Amino acid sequence: MDDLNTLPNPSVPDPPDWAALPGEPPKIPFVIAWPDRVFALVFYGLGYFYLRYGFLDANRWLGGLFTLAYAAAIGCYFFLKHVKPAKFSWFWLAALLSLGLSFALFRNESLLGFDILVLHGLALYWPICAAGTALRGGTSSLLPFDFVNSALVLPFGNFSAQVRCLFGGWNRKQTEGVGKRILTALLGVVILFVLLALVIPQLYLADAAFARALSSLADILGAIQFEPDVLLILALPVGAYLFGLAYGCANQRHTGHIRPAGLAEAGQDARLIPNAALYIALGGICAVYVLFIAVQFWDLFSAFAGRLSGTERYSEFAREGFFELCRVAAINGFVLLGANLLAKKGRADSRALRLLNAVLAALTLLILASAARKMLLYIQVYGLTAKRVLTMAFMAMLAVLFGGITVWQKRDFNLIRLAVGFAAALFCLLALCNLDGLIAAYNAAHGF
């Protein structure tokens, strides 16, 4: 939504340069350098770590440790592959690490599991930003397609990269030196460990004497634990998925299947609705909202004066119509998106469309302000809960989006980067501020 009228804009260069050209993208040859071999093994270890320890409810700090290890592995791999991170990618790295840190510090049950979901999204999105393989070279209106690339196309398109890097042909130069011999030995140890993990449990069950011998050895050493062989096996596809993403970003392999030029052509084909029809529709919606606000003015905005209207119960006043107003605000966002994508004449060429965009966005901001004030009154009387905090955060994100839409009609800027960046920063702030503790402290201080 950084410019819905030219979505996507073929005039903006896309890394790599061939991504915006017509026809099929060139085939990138599969190359194996020594960093690929080393980190293919590292990502197998990360896959095992993720399955075994990553997000245990009892030890959430391990999830933070995995996040740090994952970011370090990606960063080191890109450095050795001479990939210079894009400047804007540092913001997403900071968001990823801060959310991982929140796992180590707090339980954050008030986030209702959204922190895990957002953390996974950041872990997938940051590498393509750092490698410059995002479709428009940064966070843009093509963000959903960037996620398709990072979650599906790159990992599965390079899914065999890990095995090929580990077991592909070695030439004489690659095997020279102590480092290469150590790497070969480590590879042999890993293979041996996998085989032992598969065989020893079966021998343990097959022979009682052997089982007693292993038990005695475990008692002597005091810390030996035989991990379930299923995790060692499952770590292979998980590691292959993670390494496929990193390898594809670093080597620009399978990054051209979704191309801005093709999306631009599809976007132009989708402009089917005459502008006059959209003017009537948007103008009618704006008129209905103006009438609604005029009729319900006192009920909507009496909350700003701290007074109730139509009821003596704060709970009834705050809840009545609140969620409907929030849904209306969300629907208006999709209405604006659809109108600007489908209009035959884009925003840049239509002053009337810009005006209607601004009016609808401003009216939505008024509705959001009323809904937010109602919720604040409700919180003042009945205290904080996780859902109330998340609701207020969601309304803040909508407010930034619609405020940006209003300004965007007069001045072009990357609206999506602003909205998504604000949402990520706000969520990370909620995760890092110990939301559970803040809710408990607020309620205790106000006698709830």
XYZ file of N, CA, C and O in Angstrom, residues 111-291:
724
model
N -0.095 -12.238 26.114
C -0.043 -12.101 24.665
C -0.755 -13.241 23.944
O -0.822 -13.254 22.714
N -1.260 -14.212 24.704
C -2.137 -15.268 24.179
C -1.504 -16.082 23.053
O -2.190 -16.550 22.143
N -0.185 -16.228 23.100
C 0.501 -17.033 22.093
C 0.842 -16.289 20.816
O 1.526 -16.845 19.940
N 0.402 -15.042 20.685
C 0.722 -14.274 19.483
C 2.214 -13.991 19.383
O 2.737 -13.769 18.290
N 2.912 -13.972 20.525
C 4.352 -13.709 20.474
C 5.087 -14.809 19.725
O 6.030 -14.546 18.973
N 4.653 -16.067 19.902
C 5.281 -17.181 19.176
C 5.021 -17.039 17.687
O 5.918 -17.234 16.850
N 3.795 -16.702 17.329
C 3.437 -16.550 15.921
C 4.227 -15.415 15.270
O 4.795 -15.584 14.176
N 4.303 -14.275 15.941
C 5.037 -13.128 15.389
C 6.526 -13.434 15.301
O 7.195 -13.050 14.332
N 7.058 -14.129 16.296
C 8.482 -14.471 16.281
C 8.822 -15.338 15.069
O 9.839 -15.120 14.395
N 7.980 -16.316 14.773
C 8.219 -17.150 13.599
C 8.143 -16.328 12.311
O 8.945 -16.537 11.384
N 7.172 -15.408 12.256
C 7.076 -14.556 11.077
C 8.317 -13.698 10.880
O 8.829 -13.563 9.753
N 8.833 -13.117 11.961
C 10.044 -12.307 11.871
C 11.251 -13.157 11.475
O 12.114 -12.699 10.713
N 11.325 -14.377 11.992
C 12.451 -15.257 11.664
C 12.466 -15.607 10.178
O 13.541 -15.810 9.590
N 11.292 -15.681 9.562
C 11.226 -15.966 8.131
C 11.461 -14.720 7.291
O 12.050 -14.792 6.205
N 11.005 -13.569 7.791
C 11.045 -12.357 6.983
C 12.402 -11.664 7.013
O 12.856 -11.129 5.999
N 13.063 -11.675 8.166
C 14.319 -10.944 8.286
C 15.381 -11.398 7.283
O 16.058 -10.542 6.669
N 15.609 -12.716 7.040
C 16.676 -13.103 6.104
C 16.501 -12.534 4.702
O 17.485 -12.108 4.079
N 15.258 -12.505 4.168
C 15.107 -11.983 2.803
C 15.308 -10.467 2.779
O 15.706 -9.919 1.761
N 15.032 -9.805 3.903
C 15.326 -8.368 3.981
C 16.833 -8.146 4.018
O 17.363 -7.272 3.326
N 17.524 -8.912 4.838
C 18.973 -8.740 4.975
C 19.695 -9.029 3.664
O 20.671 -8.352 3.316
N 19.231 -10.039 2.929
C 19.892 -10.420 1.677
C 19.459 -9.565 0.498
O 19.992 -9.717 -0.608
N 18.483 -8.672 0.698
C 18.027 -7.820 -0.389
C 17.171 -8.539 -1.414
O 17.056 -8.082 -2.552
N 16.554 -9.660 -1.029
C 15.728 -10.421 -1.963
C 14.244 -10.128 -1.814
O 13.419 -10.792 -2.437
N 13.887 -9.149 -0.967
C 12.495 -8.720 -0.925
C 12.125 -8.156 -2.295
O 12.954 -7.559 -2.985
N 10.865 -8.332 -2.691
C 10.484 -8.095 -4.072
C 10.703 -6.664 -4.531
O 11.005 -6.424 -5.678
N 10.538 -5.698 -3.682
C 10.803 -4.312 -4.058
C 11.979 -3.755 -3.276
O 12.102 -2.556 -3.087
N 12.843 -4.646 -2.836
C 14.047 -4.233 -2.143
C 13.835 -3.781 -0.718
O 14.750 -3.255 -0.103
N 12.643 -3.971 -0.172
C 12.352 -3.547 1.189
C 10.920 -3.848 1.548
O 10.172 -4.443 0.768
N 10.521 -3.455 2.744
C 9.142 -3.642 3.183
C 8.241 -2.760 2.332
O 8.415 -1.548 2.287
N 7.263 -3.366 1.659
C 6.457 -2.635 0.700
C 5.075 -3.256 0.619
O 4.712 -4.147 1.398
N 4.302 -2.793 -0.371
C 2.961 -3.333 -0.581
C 2.995 -4.778 -1.044
O 1.963 -5.444 -1.066
N 4.156 -5.283 -1.417
C 4.291 -6.682 -1.821
C 4.664 -7.576 -0.646
O 5.141 -8.694 -0.849
N 4.460 -7.093 0.555
C 4.797 -7.847 1.761
C 4.179 -9.246 1.781
O 4.865 -10.216 2.131
N 2.894 -9.428 1.434
C 2.344 -10.805 1.442
C 3.100 -11.746 0.514
O 3.306 -12.919 0.851
N 3.543 -11.237 -0.639
C 4.289 -12.084 -1.574
C 5.698 -12.366 -1.052
O 6.261 -13.433 -1.322
N 6.268 -11.407 -0.333
C 7.552 -11.676 0.311
C 7.439 -12.813 1.316
O 8.343 -13.654 1.433
N 6.313 -12.861 2.049
C 6.128 -13.954 2.993
C 5.930 -15.288 2.278
O 6.377 -16.334 2.767
N 5.264 -15.266 1.135
C 5.137 -16.497 0.351
C 6.521 -16.987 -0.069
O 6.830 -18.189 0.003
N 7.369 -16.051 -0.512
C 8.731 -16.425 -0.883
C 9.501 -16.990 0.292
O 10.154 -18.038 0.195
N 9.456 -16.289 1.431
C 10.291 -16.685 2.571
C 9.778 -17.930 3.267
O 10.574 -18.695 3.830
N 8.463 -18.159 3.259
C 7.912 -19.306 3.979
C 7.790 -20.547 3.106
O 7.823 -21.672 3.632
N 7.669 -20.376 1.795
C 7.394 -21.523 0.931
C 8.407 -21.663 -0.207
O 9.059 -22.700 -0.336
N 8.527 -20.624 -1.043
C 9.294 -20.764 -2.278
C 10.768 -21.022 -2.004
O 11.348 -22.003 -2.513
N 11.406 -20.164 -1.205
C 12.841 -20.320 -0.962
C 13.178 -21.572 -0.145
O 14.075 -22.329 -0.532
N 12.510 -21.827 0.990
C 12.881 -23.021 1.757
C 12.659 -24.323 0.993
O 13.530 -25.204 1.005
N 11.507 -24.455 0.339
C 11.228 -25.709 -0.363
C 11.898 -25.761 -1.731
O 12.242 -26.841 -2.210
N 12.108 -24.593 -2.356
C 12.846 -24.586 -3.613
C 14.298 -24.989 -3.435
O 14.921 -25.515 -4.362
N 14.846 -24.742 -2.262
C 16.239 -25.122 -1.962
C 16.295 -26.208 -0.886
O 17.266 -26.278 -0.126
N 15.251 -27.016 -0.824
C 15.145 -27.992 0.254
C 16.273 -29.028 0.221
O 16.700 -29.529 1.274
N 16.761 -29.336 -0.983
C 17.832 -30.340 -1.097
C 19.216 -29.743 -0.900
O 20.219 -30.476 -0.948
N 19.295 -28.427 -0.680
C 20.607 -27.783 -0.600
C 21.442 -28.328 0.546
O 22.660 -28.502 0.410
N 20.821 -28.619 1.673
C 21.580 -29.092 2.824
C 22.279 -30.419 2.527
O 23.487 -30.567 2.775
N 21.530 -31.370 1.987
C 22.116 -32.678 1.674
C 23.173 -32.550 0.590
O 24.248 -33.156 0.672
N 22.916 -31.736 -0.414
C 23.875 -31.573 -1.501
C 25.148 -30.903 -1.017
O 26.246 -31.239 -1.475
N 25.003 -29.945 -0.083
C 26.199 -29.294 0.448
C 26.991 -30.216 1.368
O 28.222 -30.160 1.404
N 26.297 -31.063 2.099
C 26.988 -31.972 3.019
C 27.658 -33.122 2.297
O 28.768 -33.532 2.644
N 26.995 -33.664 1.274
C 27.472 -34.901 0.654
C 27.819 -34.729 -0.810
O 28.096 -35.713 -1.497
N 27.817 -33.471 -1.316
C 28.200 -33.241 -2.697
C 29.685 -33.467 -2.898
O 30.468 -33.615 -1.949
N 30.092 -33.469 -4.156
C 31.482 -33.781 -4.490
C 32.460 -32.782 -3.915
O 32.236 -31.568 -3.963
N 33.555 -33.295 -3.372
C 34.636 -32.449 -2.846
C 35.795 -32.487 -3.848
O 36.187 -33.555 -4.316
N 36.359 -31.363 -4.185
C 37.548 -31.381 -5.026
C 38.799 -31.227 -4.155
O 38.719 -31.028 -2.955
N 39.927 -31.294 -4.808
C 41.186 -31.326 -4.051
C 41.420 -30.036 -3.267
O 41.861 -30.055 -2.119
N 41.088 -28.889 -3.867
C 41.314 -27.625 -3.173
C 40.449 -27.503 -1.931
O 40.859 -26.950 -0.914
N 39.221 -28.045 -2.024
C 38.325 -27.934 -0.879
C 38.764 -28.810 0.281
O 38.381 -28.568 1.419
N 39.522 -29.858 -0.006
C 39.924 -30.767 1.062
C 41.295 -30.435 1.622
O 41.749 -31.089 2.556
N 41.942 -29.463 1.050
C 43.254 -29.085 1.564
C 43.081 -28.270 2.843
O 42.170 -27.492 2.992
N 44.003 -28.457 3.757
C 44.000 -27.663 4.978
C 43.390 -28.400 6.152
O 42.575 -29.303 6.008
N 43.780 -27.959 7.315
C 43.320 -28.587 8.543
C 41.831 -28.357 8.747
O 41.103 -29.255 9.191
N 41.378 -27.129 8.441
C 39.972 -26.817 8.641
C 39.056 -27.751 7.878
O 38.016 -28.189 8.395
N 39.424 -28.082 6.668
C 38.591 -28.975 5.869
C 38.605 -30.390 6.449
O 37.590 -31.088 6.445
N 39.752 -30.812 6.948
C 39.819 -32.146 7.555
C 38.977 -32.195 8.824
O 38.307 -33.202 9.098
N 39.003 -31.123 9.596
C 38.183 -31.075 10.814
C 36.702 -31.127 10.443
O 35.907 -31.822 11.092
N 36.340 -30.416 9.405
C 34.949 -30.425 8.971
C 34.523 -31.817 8.544
O 33.429 -32.286 8.875
N 35.405 -32.510 7.814
C 35.102 -33.873 7.405
C 34.936 -34.782 8.614
O 34.031 -35.620 8.674
N 35.822 -34.620 9.598
C 35.722 -35.445 10.803
C 34.425 -35.152 11.556
O 33.757 -36.075 12.042
N 34.067 -33.891 11.650
C 32.812 -33.544 12.322
C 31.616 -34.138 11.599
O 30.668 -34.609 12.233
N 31.665 -34.129 10.283
C 30.582 -34.728 9.516
C 30.481 -36.222 9.818
O 29.392 -36.764 9.990
N 31.646 -36.888 9.900
C 31.631 -38.306 10.240
C 31.075 -38.556 11.633
O 30.326 -39.516 11.852
N 31.409 -37.685 12.582
C 30.900 -37.822 13.946
C 29.386 -37.657 13.970
O 28.674 -38.402 14.660
N 28.884 -36.695 13.208
C 27.435 -36.477 13.166
C 26.731 -37.696 12.597
O 25.712 -38.161 13.123
N 27.281 -38.227 11.501
C 26.670 -39.424 10.907
C 26.709 -40.584 11.884
O 25.731 -41.342 12.042
N 27.849 -40.751 12.584
C 27.970 -41.812 13.578
C 26.954 -41.624 14.695
O 26.307 -42.577 15.140
N 26.788 -40.379 15.145
C 25.842 -40.105 16.222
C 24.420 -40.459 15.804
O 23.651 -41.046 16.573
N 24.068 -40.123 14.580
C 22.732 -40.454 14.083
C 22.535 -41.962 14.023
O 21.500 -42.499 14.441
N 23.542 -42.659 13.510
C 23.426 -44.119 13.408
C 23.335 -44.768 14.789
O 22.533 -45.686 15.005
N 24.153 -44.294 15.728
C 24.103 -44.849 17.079
C 22.755 -44.581 17.734
O 22.224 -45.436 18.458
N 22.228 -43.398 17.499
C 20.924 -43.071 18.074
C 19.834 -43.974 17.526
O 18.831 -44.232 18.204
N 19.995 -44.438 16.309
C 19.015 -45.343 15.722
C 19.202 -46.778 16.188
O 18.235 -47.515 16.406
N 20.474 -47.178 16.353
C 20.767 -48.590 16.626
C 20.721 -48.916 18.113
O 20.158 -49.938 18.528
N 21.301 -48.048 18.942
C 21.444 -48.364 20.363
C 20.101 -48.601 21.054
O 19.970 -49.569 21.843
N 19.074 -47.767 20.813
C 17.791 -48.068 21.467
C 17.230 -49.447 21.116
O 16.618 -50.098 21.962
N 17.482 -49.889 19.877
C 16.989 -51.212 19.489
C 17.766 -52.309 20.212
O 17.186 -53.315 20.656
N 19.104 -52.139 20.318
C 19.904 -53.110 21.065
C 19.536 -53.111 22.547
O 19.548 -54.150 23.203
N 19.213 -51.931 23.040
C 18.808 -51.792 24.442
C 17.570 -52.636 24.723
O 17.458 -53.292 25.770
N 16.636 -52.630 23.784
C 15.403 -53.403 23.961
C 15.600 -54.886 23.661
O 14.860 -55.729 24.169
N 16.604 -55.190 22.828
C 16.769 -56.577 22.379
C 17.500 -57.450 23.387
O 17.265 -58.661 23.443
N 18.378 -56.877 24.181
C 19.202 -57.701 25.066
C 19.220 -57.100 26.468
O 19.582 -55.932 26.647
N 18.853 -57.891 27.461
C 18.768 -57.407 28.829
C 20.155 -57.082 29.389
O 20.324 -56.099 30.127
N 21.164 -57.914 29.049
C 22.509 -57.673 29.562
C 23.059 -56.353 29.022
O 23.674 -55.558 29.755
N 22.829 -56.120 27.721
C 23.287 -54.876 27.123
C 22.568 -53.675 27.752
O 23.171 -52.622 27.995
N 21.286 -53.859 28.033
C 20.510 -52.798 28.666
C 21.056 -52.493 30.055
O 21.164 -51.320 30.448
N 21.402 -53.560 30.812
C 21.961 -53.326 32.149
C 23.303 -52.623 32.065
O 23.624 -51.764 32.893
N 24.112 -52.992 31.049
C 25.418 -52.355 30.900
C 25.266 -50.862 30.599
O 25.970 -50.019 31.171
N 24.330 -50.533 29.718
C 24.103 -49.126 29.403
C 23.576 -48.363 30.613
O 23.958 -47.224 30.862
N 22.699 -49.004 31.373
C 22.151 -48.355 32.555
C 23.237 -48.091 33.582
O 23.264 -47.027 34.214
N 24.135 -49.046 33.746
C 25.240 -48.859 34.688
C 26.156 -47.730 34.241
O 26.610 -46.908 35.056
N 26.428 -47.694 32.921
C 27.279 -46.635 32.398
C 26.622 -45.273 32.605
O 27.282 -44.296 32.982
N 25.323 -45.215 32.390
C 24.602 -43.954 32.583
C 24.644 -43.528 34.045
O 24.765 -42.340 34.347
N 24.523 -44.506 34.943
C 24.590 -44.171 36.363
C 25.964 -43.637 36.733
O 26.084 -42.723 37.561
N 26.999 -44.215 36.115
C 28.354 -43.778 36.440
C 28.600 -42.352 35.948
O 29.092 -41.480 36.671
N 28.250 -42.128 34.700
C 28.478 -40.793 34.131
C 27.503 -39.765 34.695
O 27.811 -38.580 34.778
N 26.319 -40.203 35.063
C 25.363 -39.361 35.754
C 24.578 -38.390 34.893
O 23.642 -37.756 35.362
N 24.960 -38.226 33.627
C 24.264 -37.208 32.825
C 23.957 -37.669 31.409
O 23.576 -36.864 30.573
N 24.160 -38.940 31.138
C 23.933 -39.415 29.778
C 22.442 -39.624 29.561
O 21.793 -40.300 30.342
N 21.922 -39.021 28.505
C 20.537 -39.221 28.123
C 20.483 -39.529 26.638
O 21.095 -38.842 25.832
N 19.760 -40.602 26.299
C 19.595 -40.969 24.902
C 18.318 -40.317 24.380
O 17.221 -40.674 24.792
N 18.497 -39.324 23.486
C 17.350 -38.592 22.982
C 16.531 -39.477 22.058
O 17.062 -40.364 21.398
N 15.261 -39.237 21.957
C 14.428 -40.031 21.049
C 14.941 -39.915 19.617
O 15.182 -38.826 19.115
N 15.094 -41.066 18.962
C 15.628 -41.055 17.605
C 14.717 -40.316 16.642
O 15.162 -39.820 15.606
N 13.461 -40.195 16.990
C 12.539 -39.516 16.087
C 12.916 -38.045 15.926
O 12.779 -37.471 14.840
N 13.446 -37.400 16.980
C 13.848 -36.003 16.868
C 15.073 -35.852 15.973
O 15.186 -34.875 15.231
N 15.982 -36.814 16.038
C 17.157 -36.765 15.173
C 16.771 -36.900 13.711
O 17.404 -36.312 12.830
N 15.749 -37.662 13.458
C 15.277 -37.824 12.086
C 14.496 -36.597 11.635
O 14.699 -36.067 10.536
N 13.611 -36.106 12.508
C 12.808 -34.935 12.148
C 13.660 -33.677 12.013
O 13.269 -32.735 11.311
N 14.816 -33.664 12.682
C 15.693 -32.501 12.563
C 16.241 -32.345 11.147
O 16.619 -31.244 10.749
N 16.266 -33.435 10.392
C 16.761 -33.355 9.013
C 15.886 -32.456 8.151
O 16.392 -31.513 7.523
N 14.557 -32.689 8.064
C 13.749 -31.774 7.247
C 13.659 -30.365 7.825
O 13.594 -29.392 7.073
N 13.650 -30.244 9.168
C 13.582 -28.906 9.758
C 14.858 -28.125 9.430
O 14.813 -26.955 9.028
N 16.009 -28.776 9.600
C 17.273 -28.131 9.247
C 17.361 -27.823 7.761
O 17.879 -26.771 7.372
N 16.843 -28.734 6.926
C 16.849 -28.498 5.478
C 15.977 -27.301 5.119
O 16.317 -26.526 4.216
N 14.857 -27.141 5.821
C 13.977 -25.994 5.585
C 14.682 -24.687 5.947
O 14.685 -23.732 5.158
N 15.294 -24.645 7.128
C 15.972 -23.430 7.577
C 17.174 -23.100 6.693
O 17.383 -21.939 6.305
N 17.952 -24.129 6.352
C 19.113 -23.881 5.501
C 18.684 -23.524 4.086
O 19.350 -22.719 3.412
N 17.568 -24.094 3.607
C 17.073 -23.752 2.274
C 16.753 -22.270 2.163
O 17.046 -21.631 1.145
N 16.158 -21.712 3.224
C 15.861 -20.281 3.230
C 17.153 -19.470 3.186
O 17.289 -18.523 2.391
N 18.105 -19.808 4.051
C 19.365 -19.061 4.105
C 20.162 -19.211 2.807
O 20.689 -18.224 2.270
N 20.230 -20.429 2.289
C 20.990 -20.671 1.051
C 20.366 -19.938 -0.123
O 21.061 -19.328 -0.942
N 19.035 -19.987 -0.230
C 18.369 -19.308 -1.328
C 18.584 -17.811 -1.286
O 18.799 -17.168 -2.322
N 18.539 -17.211 -0.083
C 18.776 -15.773 0.050
C 20.215 -15.413 -0.315
O 20.464 -14.441 -1.036
N 21.164 -16.183 0.191
C 22.570 -15.851 -0.005
C 23.016 -16.046 -1.446
O 23.874 -15.313 -1.945
N 22.432 -17.017 -2.133
C 22.855 -17.348 -3.496
C 21.858 -16.901 -4.558
O 22.037 -17.232 -5.736
N 20.792 -16.145 -4.127
C 19.776 -15.643 -5.060
C 19.179 -16.778 -5.890
O 18.888 -16.612 -7.079
N 18.985 -17.922 -5.266
C 18.479 -19.088 -5.979
C 16.997 -19.276 -5.654
O 16.616 -19.358 -4.511
N 16.177 -19.358 -6.695
C 14.710 -19.477 -6.596
C 14.076 -18.223 -5.991
O 13.064 -18.306 -5.308
N 14.690 -17.078 -6.266
C 14.115 -15.823 -5.782
C 13.287 -15.116 -6.847
O 12.687 -14.071 -6.557
N 13.261 -15.654 -8.072
C 12.608 -14.938 -9.153
C 11.311 -15.530 -9.631
O 10.803 -15.142 -10.691
N 10.732 -16.467 -8.877
C 9.481 -17.075 -9.325
C 8.307 -16.104 -9.207
O 7.365 -16.152 -9.998
N 8.329 -15.257 -8.183
C 7.328 -14.198 -8.050
C 8.026 -12.900 -8.400
O 8.961 -12.478 -7.714
N 7.578 -12.247 -9.499
C 8.290 -11.085 -10.014
C 7.398 -9.853 -10.017
O 6.216 -9.940 -10.365
N 7.968 -8.711 -9.639
C 7.185 -7.476 -9.646
C 6.564 -7.159 -11.000
O 5.461 -6.631 -11.067
N 7.295 -7.472 -12.088
C 6.751 -7.163 -13.407
C 5.464 -7.939 -13.657
O 4.476 -7.394 -14.167
N 5.458 -9.215 -13.295
C 4.249 -10.014 -13.473
C 3.116 -9.541 -12.583
O 1.948 -9.525 -12.989
N 3.450 -9.152 -11.354
C 2.419 -8.651 -10.451
C 1.876 -7.311 -10.930
O 0.679 -7.019 -10.775
N 2.738 -6.481 -11.514
C 2.273 -5.204 -12.044
C 1.290 -5.423 -13.179
O 0.258 -4.746 -13.280
N 1.607 -6.366 -14.052
C 0.699 -6.672 -15.163
C -0.628 -7.204 -14.652
O -1.699 -6.805 -15.131
N -0.578 -8.092 -13.654
C -1.821 -8.608 -13.075
C -2.608 -7.506 -12.390
O -3.845 -7.474 -12.450
N -1.892 -6.571 -11.736
C -2.573 -5.466 -11.082
C -3.281 -4.563 -12.076
O -4.398 -4.098 -11.823
N -2.658 -4.331 -13.224
C -3.310 -3.518 -14.252
C -4.535 -4.223 -14.821
O -5.559 -3.597 -15.102
N -4.447 -5.532 -14.980
C -5.602 -6.293 -15.485
C -6.762 -6.271 -14.503
O -7.920 -6.457 -14.901
N -6.462 -6.082 -13.210
C -7.524 -6.096 -12.197
C -8.267 -4.769 -12.104
O -9.292 -4.690 -11.430
N -7.769 -3.730 -12.765
C -8.436 -2.420 -12.720
C -9.621 -2.427 -13.674
O -9.509 -2.018 -14.833
N -10.747 -2.891 -13.155
C -11.922 -3.107 -13.997
C -13.082 -2.179 -13.677
O -14.013 -2.056 -14.485
N -13.090 -1.553 -12.514
C -14.258 -0.790 -12.074
C -14.103 0.670 -12.488
O -13.086 1.309 -12.171
N -15.095 1.223 -13.189
C -15.021 2.649 -13.554
C -14.957 3.518 -12.307
O -15.596 3.232 -11.289
N -14.195 4.580 -12.396
C -14.023 5.451 -11.236
C -15.336 6.069 -10.779
O -15.554 6.258 -9.576
N -16.223 6.383 -11.736
C -17.497 6.994 -11.359
C -18.282 6.088 -10.423
O -18.915 6.565 -9.463
N -18.243 4.783 -10.680
C -18.955 3.847 -9.813
C -18.352 3.837 -8.413
O -19.075 3.774 -7.404
N -17.020 3.917 -8.335
C -16.365 3.941 -7.024
C -16.641 5.246 -6.294
O -16.792 5.249 -5.064
N -16.737 6.356 -7.029
C -17.050 7.624 -6.393
C -18.423 7.560 -5.733
O -18.620 8.053 -4.608
N -19.376 6.956 -6.435
C -20.719 6.832 -5.874
C -20.696 5.965 -4.619
O -21.289 6.301 -3.582
N -19.985 4.824 -4.698
C -19.950 3.901 -3.569
C -19.245 4.522 -2.366
O -19.761 4.513 -1.240
N -18.056 5.082 -2.587
C -17.316 5.673 -1.483
C -18.027 6.905 -0.929
O -18.059 7.124 0.292
N -18.568 7.708 -1.817
C -19.310 8.889 -1.356
C -20.522 8.511 -0.537
O -20.828 9.148 0.484
N -21.230 7.453 -0.953
C -22.380 6.989 -0.185
C -21.993 6.489 1.188
O -22.670 6.790 2.193
N -20.900 5.740 1.270
C -20.427 5.236 2.570
C -20.049 6.403 3.477
O -20.407 6.437 4.665
N -19.332 7.383 2.933
C -18.948 8.549 3.738
C -20.184 9.298 4.239
O -20.220 9.747 5.397
N -21.210 9.419 3.387
C -22.434 10.117 3.797
C -23.129 9.369 4.930
O -23.632 9.993 5.882
N -23.154 8.049 4.857
C -23.771 7.248 5.922
C -23.026 7.452 7.230
O -23.640 7.611 8.306
N -21.683 7.488 7.179
C -20.899 7.684 8.400
C -21.116 9.077 8.976
O -21.195 9.252 10.197
N -21.201 10.075 8.122
C -21.464 11.434 8.601
C -22.814 11.496 9.296
O -22.963 12.097 10.378
N -23.834 10.869 8.700
C -25.161 10.840 9.307
C -25.137 10.097 10.634
O -25.727 10.553 11.627
